[in-house]
Amino acid sequence: MIFFQKLLQYKNLIHGVLERKDGPVNPFSVPKTEENILKALEKIGYKNFSEENLIFAEQVHGNKVYFCPPKIGGYIKLGVDGLISETTGQILVIKTADCLPILIYDPKRKRIGAIHAGKKGLIKGIIENAIATFETDPASLIIGIGPHIRSCCYDLKEDAEELKNNPQIRRYISKRNQKIYLDLTKIAIDKLLKLGVKKENIEDCKICTFCEAQRFYSCRKRLENPEIYKKEGVRMPCFGSFIGLIL
Ligand SMILES: [Zn+2]
């Protein structure tokens, strides 16, 4: 598991990003998804949680963010790519395998968020919607950006031409060896800064899932090499990122 130093300083908060060795996560295709999250919670000293505490998002590459009502979880919220909560005991979980998992904490209002942001979600405004849903001064937000496919490896395929002409995206594109690469990390960080998040409050783990496909999960790598995650024996394995309020 990996952690964000900036989030670790808050004692009312637990969070983590699972690695491949912590087991795959996908509430739609991995039978042990809940178990693997609960085991990760145990590893950091929290044994009293059950499946009823966990809330997943369906993740449809859209821009909808759900503010979880103050009852405990045990469900998958359909149609959304972001979850926000202010309820103690709710553990928000996002699954990814190349897209950006983003964990957010507002120490001012004591609210947490977990966001799935890929290329489509970023363009559609998932980050803008998530920050707005916090209803806070963005300068107070603490942000952790987990492992995702980075500009070293993310070459665009069929939509390269279209994105080259998208004024929002154009400046995040670079050419190397006849390929066109996109910098999702910079798109996300620039959006956060533009919204008023402080640079010093953003922690980027700097890990590329494609470079470290054995340590995490990479959807791109799996498409290239369908055998890579064979031992898991599940469809579409992802790694989980979670955040929860405990006090
Ligand atoms: Zn890479």
Tab-separated table of C-alpha atoms in Angstrom, residues 9-236:
chain	number	residue	atom	x	y	z
A	9	GLN	CA	-0.949	14.156	9.193
A	10	TYR	CA	-4.712	14.156	9.878
A	11	LYS	CA	-5.496	11.700	12.654
A	12	ASN	CA	-9.251	11.699	11.964
A	13	LEU	CA	-8.596	10.281	8.519
A	14	ILE	CA	-7.549	6.950	7.036
A	15	HIS	CA	-6.522	6.404	3.443
A	16	GLY	CA	-4.388	4.216	1.219
A	17	VAL	CA	-3.702	3.053	-2.294
A	18	LEU	CA	-3.568	-0.727	-2.672
A	19	GLU	CA	-0.824	-2.387	-4.685
A	20	ARG	CA	-1.184	-5.530	-6.759
A	21	LYS	CA	0.083	-7.589	-3.822
A	22	ASP	CA	-2.836	-6.277	-1.732
A	23	GLY	CA	-5.240	-7.914	-4.198
A	24	PRO	CA	-7.306	-6.610	-7.103
A	25	VAL	CA	-10.365	-4.411	-6.668
A	26	ASN	CA	-13.380	-4.105	-8.924
A	27	PRO	CA	-16.885	-4.426	-7.464
A	28	PHE	CA	-18.180	-5.645	-10.834
A	29	SER	CA	-15.658	-8.349	-11.672
A	30	VAL	CA	-13.452	-9.179	-8.692
A	31	PRO	CA	-15.229	-11.480	-6.184
A	32	LYS	CA	-12.913	-10.532	-3.306
A	33	THR	CA	-13.126	-6.779	-3.792
A	34	GLU	CA	-14.651	-5.949	-0.399
A	35	GLU	CA	-12.438	-8.480	1.350
A	36	ASN	CA	-9.298	-6.964	-0.161
A	37	ILE	CA	-10.257	-3.461	0.984
A	38	LEU	CA	-11.089	-4.741	4.489
A	39	LYS	CA	-7.724	-6.542	4.634
A	40	ALA	CA	-5.985	-3.300	3.665
A	41	LEU	CA	-7.849	-1.520	6.480
A	42	GLU	CA	-6.718	-4.221	8.885
A	43	LYS	CA	-3.119	-3.753	7.793
A	44	ILE	CA	-3.248	-0.145	8.951
A	45	GLY	CA	-4.837	-1.149	12.242
A	46	TYR	CA	-8.586	-0.902	11.598
A	47	LYS	CA	-10.310	-4.212	12.176
A	48	ASN	CA	-13.804	-3.052	12.964
A	49	PHE	CA	-14.971	-2.219	9.485
A	50	SER	CA	-17.270	-4.425	7.410
A	51	GLU	CA	-18.611	-4.382	3.866
A	52	GLU	CA	-21.366	-2.133	5.205
A	53	ASN	CA	-18.855	0.696	5.576
A	54	LEU	CA	-17.675	0.649	1.961
A	55	ILE	CA	-19.064	2.852	-0.801
A	56	PHE	CA	-18.006	2.363	-4.403
A	57	ALA	CA	-18.706	4.464	-7.495
A	58	GLU	CA	-19.760	2.776	-10.735
A	59	GLN	CA	-17.252	4.945	-12.677
A	60	VAL	CA	-18.603	5.674	-16.120
A	61	HIS	CA	-15.987	8.194	-17.355
A	62	GLY	CA	-18.458	10.967	-16.674
A	63	ASN	CA	-18.436	14.052	-14.462
A	64	LYS	CA	-21.034	13.330	-11.772
A	65	VAL	CA	-20.065	13.508	-8.120
A	66	TYR	CA	-22.227	12.041	-5.365
A	67	PHE	CA	-22.455	13.478	-1.876
A	68	CYS	CA	-23.060	10.366	0.241
A	69	PRO	CA	-26.001	10.763	2.647
A	70	PRO	CA	-25.346	10.225	6.353
A	71	LYS	CA	-26.083	6.541	6.518
A	72	ILE	CA	-23.461	3.843	6.344
A	73	GLY	CA	-22.514	2.230	3.006
A	74	GLY	CA	-22.470	-1.221	1.523
A	75	TYR	CA	-23.385	-0.161	-1.984
A	76	ILE	CA	-22.149	0.925	-5.395
A	77	LYS	CA	-23.418	4.347	-6.404
A	78	LEU	CA	-24.306	4.023	-10.073
A	79	GLY	CA	-23.596	6.666	-12.707
A	80	VAL	CA	-20.956	8.627	-10.799
A	81	ASP	CA	-17.170	8.998	-10.901
A	82	GLY	CA	-16.701	10.817	-7.631
A	83	LEU	CA	-17.810	10.332	-4.024
A	84	ILE	CA	-17.809	12.886	-1.220
A	85	SER	CA	-18.679	12.303	2.428
A	86	GLU	CA	-18.743	13.962	5.821
A	87	THR	CA	-19.953	10.865	7.669
A	88	THR	CA	-17.666	9.045	10.079
A	89	GLY	CA	-17.275	5.383	9.141
A	90	GLN	CA	-17.958	5.714	5.445
A	91	ILE	CA	-15.013	4.459	3.396
A	92	LEU	CA	-15.027	5.791	-0.170
A	93	VAL	CA	-13.353	3.507	-2.709
A	94	ILE	CA	-12.234	4.206	-6.267
A	95	LYS	CA	-10.815	1.563	-8.618
A	96	THR	CA	-8.326	2.431	-11.342
A	97	ALA	CA	-5.834	0.871	-13.733
A	98	ASP	CA	-4.300	3.875	-15.614
A	99	CYS	CA	-6.827	6.629	-14.867
A	100	LEU	CA	-6.110	9.026	-12.003
A	101	PRO	CA	-7.336	8.151	-8.530
A	102	ILE	CA	-7.601	11.402	-6.585
A	103	LEU	CA	-8.153	11.529	-2.818
A	104	ILE	CA	-9.259	14.801	-1.279
A	105	TYR	CA	-9.630	16.117	2.255
A	106	ASP	CA	-11.041	19.400	3.483
A	107	PRO	CA	-9.751	19.953	7.044
A	108	LYS	CA	-11.989	23.009	7.321
A	109	ARG	CA	-15.335	21.252	6.840
A	110	LYS	CA	-14.032	17.752	7.584
A	111	ARG	CA	-15.188	16.325	4.290
A	112	ILE	CA	-13.483	13.671	2.195
A	113	GLY	CA	-13.608	12.800	-1.487
A	114	ALA	CA	-12.447	10.063	-3.853
A	115	ILE	CA	-12.457	10.731	-7.574
A	116	HIS	CA	-11.852	8.675	-10.708
A	117	ALA	CA	-10.451	10.962	-13.405
A	118	GLY	CA	-9.426	9.642	-16.797
A	119	LYS	CA	-9.044	11.509	-20.051
A	120	LYS	CA	-12.794	11.651	-20.684
A	121	GLY	CA	-13.722	12.628	-17.132
A	122	LEU	CA	-11.069	15.353	-17.064
A	123	ILE	CA	-12.407	16.837	-20.311
A	124	LYS	CA	-16.000	16.611	-19.058
A	125	GLY	CA	-15.150	18.444	-15.822
A	126	ILE	CA	-15.041	15.815	-13.077
A	127	ILE	CA	-12.437	17.826	-11.148
A	128	GLU	CA	-14.404	21.071	-11.378
A	129	ASN	CA	-17.576	19.300	-10.207
A	130	ALA	CA	-15.805	17.564	-7.346
A	131	ILE	CA	-14.241	20.758	-6.018
A	132	ALA	CA	-17.580	22.595	-6.305
A	133	THR	CA	-19.364	19.811	-4.404
A	134	PHE	CA	-17.023	20.345	-1.449
A	135	GLU	CA	-18.564	23.822	-0.997
A	136	THR	CA	-15.402	25.116	0.586
A	137	ASP	CA	-12.505	27.433	-0.049
A	138	PRO	CA	-10.373	25.340	-2.472
A	139	ALA	CA	-7.267	26.766	-0.775
A	140	SER	CA	-8.030	24.565	2.230
A	141	LEU	CA	-8.153	21.298	0.249
A	142	ILE	CA	-5.452	18.633	0.579
A	143	ILE	CA	-5.093	16.446	-2.525
A	144	GLY	CA	-3.374	13.122	-3.190
A	145	ILE	CA	-2.924	11.954	-6.780
A	146	GLY	CA	-2.320	8.210	-7.010
A	147	PRO	CA	-0.588	6.060	-9.646
A	148	HIS	CA	-1.802	6.506	-13.215
A	149	ILE	CA	-0.477	6.321	-16.762
A	150	ARG	CA	1.790	9.313	-17.277
A	151	SER	CA	3.266	11.257	-20.170
A	152	CYS	CA	6.169	8.763	-20.394
A	153	CYS	CA	3.761	6.087	-21.627
A	154	TYR	CA	0.352	7.475	-22.557
A	155	ASP	CA	0.378	7.681	-26.334
A	156	LEU	CA	-2.912	8.557	-27.943
A	157	LYS	CA	-4.469	6.165	-30.416
A	158	GLU	CA	-7.593	6.722	-32.488
A	159	ASP	CA	-8.562	10.054	-30.902
A	160	ALA	CA	-5.120	11.667	-31.370
A	161	GLU	CA	-6.244	13.939	-34.220
A	162	GLU	CA	-9.352	15.085	-32.422
A	163	LEU	CA	-7.502	15.848	-29.199
A	164	LYS	CA	-4.724	17.671	-31.023
A	165	ASN	CA	-7.382	20.151	-32.097
A	166	ASN	CA	-9.067	20.448	-28.697
A	167	PRO	CA	-8.028	23.857	-27.300
A	168	GLN	CA	-8.349	22.526	-23.746
A	169	ILE	CA	-6.027	19.578	-24.419
A	170	ARG	CA	-3.663	20.753	-27.152
A	171	ARG	CA	-0.998	22.149	-24.854
A	172	TYR	CA	-0.708	18.887	-22.926
A	173	ILE	CA	0.292	16.948	-26.020
A	174	SER	CA	3.860	16.155	-27.080
A	175	LYS	CA	5.334	14.195	-29.981
A	176	ARG	CA	8.017	11.532	-29.692
A	177	ASN	CA	8.996	8.776	-32.109
A	178	GLN	CA	6.005	9.413	-34.360
A	179	LYS	CA	3.674	9.039	-31.423
A	180	ILE	CA	1.508	11.576	-29.674
A	181	TYR	CA	1.669	11.594	-25.879
A	182	LEU	CA	-0.775	13.149	-23.438
A	183	ASP	CA	0.079	14.450	-19.971
A	184	LEU	CA	-2.975	13.626	-17.832
A	185	THR	CA	-1.087	14.565	-14.665
A	186	LYS	CA	-0.524	18.119	-15.798
A	187	ILE	CA	-4.121	18.501	-16.993
A	188	ALA	CA	-5.360	17.512	-13.531
A	189	ILE	CA	-2.881	19.641	-11.573
A	190	ASP	CA	-3.461	22.711	-13.766
A	191	LYS	CA	-7.209	22.374	-13.256
A	192	LEU	CA	-6.769	22.129	-9.472
A	193	LEU	CA	-4.493	25.186	-9.394
A	194	LYS	CA	-6.880	27.165	-11.586
A	195	LEU	CA	-9.713	26.361	-9.171
A	196	GLY	CA	-7.686	27.773	-6.274
A	197	VAL	CA	-6.095	24.678	-4.755
A	198	LYS	CA	-2.653	25.504	-3.359
A	199	LYS	CA	0.341	23.941	-5.071
A	200	GLU	CA	1.840	22.927	-1.728
A	201	ASN	CA	-1.386	21.074	-0.866
A	202	ILE	CA	-1.171	18.756	-3.885
A	203	GLU	CA	0.823	15.551	-3.501
A	204	ASP	CA	1.503	13.614	-6.679
A	205	CYS	CA	2.844	10.101	-5.999
A	206	LYS	CA	4.781	10.298	-9.295
A	207	ILE	CA	4.177	6.608	-10.114
A	208	CYS	CA	3.287	5.536	-13.673
A	209	THR	CA	1.038	2.470	-13.798
A	210	PHE	CA	2.315	1.455	-17.234
A	211	CYS	CA	5.972	1.662	-16.116
A	212	GLU	CA	5.044	-0.193	-12.909
A	213	ALA	CA	2.436	-2.545	-14.339
A	214	GLN	CA	3.663	-5.449	-12.190
A	215	ARG	CA	3.362	-3.475	-8.980
A	216	PHE	CA	-0.057	-1.906	-9.686
A	217	TYR	CA	-2.487	-2.604	-12.543
A	218	SER	CA	-2.414	-1.084	-15.992
A	219	CYS	CA	-5.301	-1.515	-18.399
A	220	ARG	CA	-3.107	-0.514	-21.347
A	221	LYS	CA	-0.471	-3.067	-20.391
A	222	ARG	CA	-3.139	-5.767	-20.071
A	223	LEU	CA	-4.463	-5.041	-23.551
A	224	GLU	CA	-0.916	-5.296	-24.884
A	225	ASN	CA	-0.141	-8.428	-22.895
A	226	PRO	CA	-3.319	-10.289	-21.846
A	227	GLU	CA	-1.265	-12.778	-19.810
A	228	ILE	CA	0.198	-10.243	-17.413
A	229	TYR	CA	-2.507	-10.549	-14.727
A	230	LYS	CA	-3.415	-14.145	-15.489
A	231	LYS	CA	-2.729	-15.360	-11.957
A	232	GLU	CA	-5.490	-13.138	-10.566
A	233	GLY	CA	-7.987	-14.998	-12.749
A	234	VAL	CA	-10.433	-12.069	-12.810
A	235	ARG	CA	-11.684	-9.756	-15.509
A	236	MET	CA	-10.455	-6.152	-15.490
